[in-house]
Coordinates of C-alpha atoms in Angstrom, one line a residue:
Chain A
A1 CA 138.5 162.6 230.6
Q2 CA 137.7 159.0 231.0
T3 CA 140.4 157.0 230.1
V4 CA 140.7 153.1 229.9
T5 CA 143.7 150.8 230.7
Q6 CA 144.4 147.3 229.6
S7 CA 147.8 146.3 231.1
Q8 CA 148.1 142.6 229.5
P9 CA 148.6 143.4 225.9
E10 CA 149.0 139.6 225.4
M11 CA 147.6 136.5 227.3
S12 CA 147.7 133.0 226.3
V13 CA 145.5 129.8 228.3
Q14 CA 145.0 126.3 227.7
E15 CA 142.2 125.1 226.4
A16 CA 139.7 124.3 229.0
E17 CA 141.1 126.5 231.6
T18 CA 140.3 129.3 233.3
V19 CA 141.4 133.0 231.9
T20 CA 140.7 136.9 233.6
L21 CA 141.8 139.8 231.7
S22 CA 142.2 143.0 233.1
C23 CA 140.8 146.4 232.5
T24 CA 140.6 149.5 235.0
Y25 CA 139.4 152.9 234.2
D26 CA 139.2 156.6 235.4
T27 CA 136.1 158.5 235.7
S28 CA 134.4 161.0 238.1
E29 CA 130.8 159.7 236.7
S30 CA 128.8 157.9 239.0
N31 CA 126.1 156.5 236.3
Y32 CA 128.3 154.7 233.6
Y33 CA 128.2 151.6 231.7
L34 CA 131.1 149.3 231.2
F35 CA 131.4 146.3 228.3
W36 CA 134.0 144.0 227.1
Y37 CA 134.2 143.7 223.1
K38 CA 135.5 140.7 221.4
Q39 CA 137.6 140.9 218.1
P40 CA 138.7 137.6 216.1
P41 CA 140.9 137.0 213.6
S42 CA 137.6 138.2 211.0
R43 CA 137.8 142.0 213.0
Q44 CA 134.4 141.7 213.6
M45 CA 133.5 143.6 216.9
I46 CA 131.5 141.4 218.6
L47 CA 130.1 142.1 222.4
V48 CA 130.8 139.9 224.4
I49 CA 129.3 141.3 228.1
R50 CA 127.6 144.6 229.1
Q51 CA 127.8 145.7 233.1
E52 CA 125.7 149.0 234.6
A53 CA 127.7 150.3 237.1
Y54 CA 124.7 151.1 239.4
K55 CA 124.4 147.5 239.7
Q56 CA 126.3 145.8 242.3
Q57 CA 125.3 142.4 240.8
N58 CA 128.4 140.8 238.5
A59 CA 127.1 140.3 234.5
T60 CA 127.5 136.9 233.4
E61 CA 127.1 135.5 229.6
N62 CA 127.3 131.6 229.6
R63 CA 131.3 130.8 230.0
F64 CA 131.8 134.7 230.5
S65 CA 131.4 136.8 233.6
V66 CA 132.8 140.0 235.0
N67 CA 134.3 140.7 238.2
F68 CA 133.1 144.9 239.0
Q69 CA 134.8 146.3 241.7
K70 CA 133.4 150.0 241.4
A71 CA 135.5 151.7 244.3
A72 CA 138.7 150.2 242.5
K73 CA 137.3 151.0 239.3
S74 CA 138.4 147.5 238.3
F75 CA 136.5 145.4 235.6
S76 CA 138.0 142.2 234.6
L77 CA 136.7 139.7 232.5
K78 CA 136.6 136.2 233.4
I79 CA 136.8 133.3 230.9
S80 CA 135.9 130.1 232.0
D81 CA 136.3 126.9 230.1
S82 CA 138.4 128.2 227.2
Q83 CA 137.9 127.1 223.8
L84 CA 139.6 127.5 220.5
G85 CA 137.1 130.2 219.2
D86 CA 137.7 132.6 222.2
T87 CA 141.2 133.5 220.5
A88 CA 140.5 136.8 219.7
M89 CA 142.0 140.7 220.9
Y90 CA 139.7 142.1 223.7
F91 CA 138.8 145.1 224.6
C92 CA 137.4 146.9 227.0
A93 CA 134.9 149.8 227.0
F94 CA 133.5 152.8 228.9
M95 CA 130.3 155.0 228.7
R96 CA 129.1 157.9 230.5
G97 CA 125.4 157.3 231.7
A98 CA 124.4 160.5 229.7
G99 CA 127.1 160.3 226.9
N100 CA 127.6 158.4 223.7
Q101 CA 130.9 158.2 223.2
F102 CA 132.6 154.9 224.2
Y103 CA 136.0 155.0 225.7
F104 CA 138.1 151.9 224.1
G105 CA 141.2 150.2 226.0
T106 CA 144.0 149.2 223.7
G107 CA 143.0 145.8 223.8
T108 CA 144.2 142.0 225.0
S109 CA 145.6 139.6 222.3
L110 CA 144.3 136.3 223.9
T111 CA 145.3 133.0 222.3
V112 CA 144.2 130.0 223.6
I113 CA 146.1 127.0 223.2
P114 CA 144.9 123.4 222.5
Chain B
D1 CA 117.6 141.1 212.0
A2 CA 120.3 142.2 209.9
G3 CA 123.1 143.7 212.2
V4 CA 124.9 146.9 210.9
I5 CA 126.1 146.6 207.2
Q6 CA 129.1 148.0 205.8
S7 CA 130.2 148.6 202.2
P8 CA 132.8 147.8 200.7
R9 CA 134.4 144.9 203.1
H10 CA 137.7 145.6 201.4
E11 CA 139.1 148.8 199.3
V12 CA 142.7 149.0 197.6
T13 CA 143.1 152.4 196.2
E14 CA 146.1 155.0 195.1
M15 CA 146.8 158.0 196.6
G16 CA 144.7 161.0 195.6
Q17 CA 141.7 159.0 195.2
E18 CA 138.4 159.3 196.6
V19 CA 137.1 157.1 199.0
T20 CA 133.6 156.1 200.4
L21 CA 132.4 153.9 202.7
R22 CA 129.0 153.2 203.6
C23 CA 126.9 151.8 206.4
K24 CA 123.3 150.9 206.7
P25 CA 122.5 150.8 210.6
I26 CA 120.4 148.1 212.6
S27 CA 116.6 149.4 212.0
G28 CA 115.0 151.4 214.7
H29 CA 118.8 152.5 215.8
N30 CA 118.7 156.3 216.3
S31 CA 122.8 156.9 216.8
L32 CA 125.3 155.9 214.2
F33 CA 129.1 155.9 215.2
W34 CA 132.3 155.7 212.7
Y35 CA 135.5 154.6 214.2
R36 CA 139.2 153.9 212.7
Q37 CA 141.4 151.4 213.9
T38 CA 144.8 151.2 213.7
M39 CA 147.6 149.4 215.0
M40 CA 149.6 152.4 216.2
R41 CA 146.4 154.2 217.4
G42 CA 144.0 151.6 218.1
L43 CA 140.4 152.1 217.9
E44 CA 139.6 156.1 217.5
L45 CA 135.9 157.5 217.6
L46 CA 135.8 159.8 214.2
I47 CA 132.3 161.0 214.4
Y48 CA 128.4 160.0 215.6
F49 CA 125.2 160.9 214.8
N50 CA 121.8 160.9 216.7
N51 CA 118.8 161.4 215.0
N52 CA 120.9 161.6 211.4
V53 CA 122.3 165.1 212.8
P54 CA 126.3 165.2 213.4
I55 CA 126.8 165.5 217.5
D56 CA 130.6 165.3 217.6
D57 CA 133.1 165.3 214.8
S58 CA 136.2 166.3 216.2
G59 CA 137.7 162.9 216.0
M60 CA 137.7 163.6 212.4
P61 CA 141.5 163.7 211.7
E62 CA 141.2 166.6 208.7
D63 CA 139.3 168.3 206.8
R64 CA 140.3 165.7 203.9
F65 CA 137.5 163.1 206.0
S66 CA 133.9 164.2 205.5
A67 CA 130.3 161.9 206.9
K68 CA 126.9 162.6 205.9
M69 CA 123.6 160.9 207.2
P70 CA 121.0 162.0 205.0
N71 CA 118.6 159.6 206.4
A72 CA 117.9 157.2 209.4
S73 CA 119.2 154.2 207.0
F74 CA 122.4 155.2 205.6
S75 CA 125.4 157.1 206.3
T76 CA 128.9 157.7 204.3
L77 CA 132.5 158.5 205.3
K78 CA 134.3 160.1 202.5
I79 CA 137.8 160.9 202.5
Q80 CA 138.9 163.1 199.7
P81 CA 142.1 163.1 199.0
S82 CA 143.1 159.7 200.4
E83 CA 146.6 159.3 201.6
P84 CA 148.5 156.1 202.6
R85 CA 148.4 156.9 206.5
D86 CA 144.5 156.8 206.1
S87 CA 144.9 152.8 205.7
A88 CA 143.0 151.6 208.3
V89 CA 140.1 149.4 209.1
Y90 CA 136.8 151.6 209.5
F91 CA 133.9 150.5 211.9
C92 CA 130.6 151.8 211.7
A93 CA 128.4 150.9 214.8
S94 CA 124.9 151.7 215.6
S95 CA 123.2 152.0 218.9
F96 CA 119.7 153.4 220.4
R97 CA 119.0 156.3 222.1
F98 CA 116.2 157.2 224.5
G99 CA 115.9 160.5 226.9
G100 CA 119.4 160.2 228.3
R101 CA 120.3 156.7 228.1
Q102 CA 122.7 155.3 225.7
E103 CA 122.3 151.6 224.7
T104 CA 125.2 149.2 223.4
Q105 CA 126.6 149.7 220.2
Y106 CA 126.6 147.0 217.7
F107 CA 129.2 147.1 215.1
G108 CA 129.5 146.4 211.4
P109 CA 132.0 143.8 210.1
G110 CA 134.5 146.9 208.8
T111 CA 135.5 147.9 206.0
R112 CA 139.4 147.0 205.6
L113 CA 141.0 150.2 203.2
L114 CA 144.6 150.2 201.9
V115 CA 145.7 153.4 200.2
L116 CA 148.9 153.0 198.1

């Protein structure tokens, strides 16, 4: 079975600063995908970034980047130049390469402080 | 392009009533997922379909829950009879699957259900 662990239930960061959200996962698969989703107060689930396990290069989307450590089974999200609109719950998710099902972590609530 | 569309956005009903949630996936997507989100249990996958066929419904809590996908552009999740513990946000998501590869899931805005 696959498990996804987010060990930081809540975090805060000052506006314009950088914050890193942690995620670890457990799998015996070699081919899989990892995702970060953002859920603002509106409750909409928004894809932030995606990483294929076979790619060594860390994915980047504007101010969002990941630190993917495959051997350590770690997938952290770094948000640079934090903005008030980044305040949201962030979910890490795992998907097997040949599968359909997502496995979600319990989420990290991030608050950006003005 | 329109994203995943869900209706209603909010539903308040009384215990024992039937509730039907609706979802229109992104055009061209062939996989559809129903999730439930609660504070206690987080995000749970209830059921998913590939090419309109239910593949795994092991997450459906009990027989009161049923889901259908009569065609590629529409799915329903029905709760009958509803109970207060069914109160949650229900998300529909869709993606495209080809060969053995599953693409990213895109979520709808969710339906917030309150059963009194």
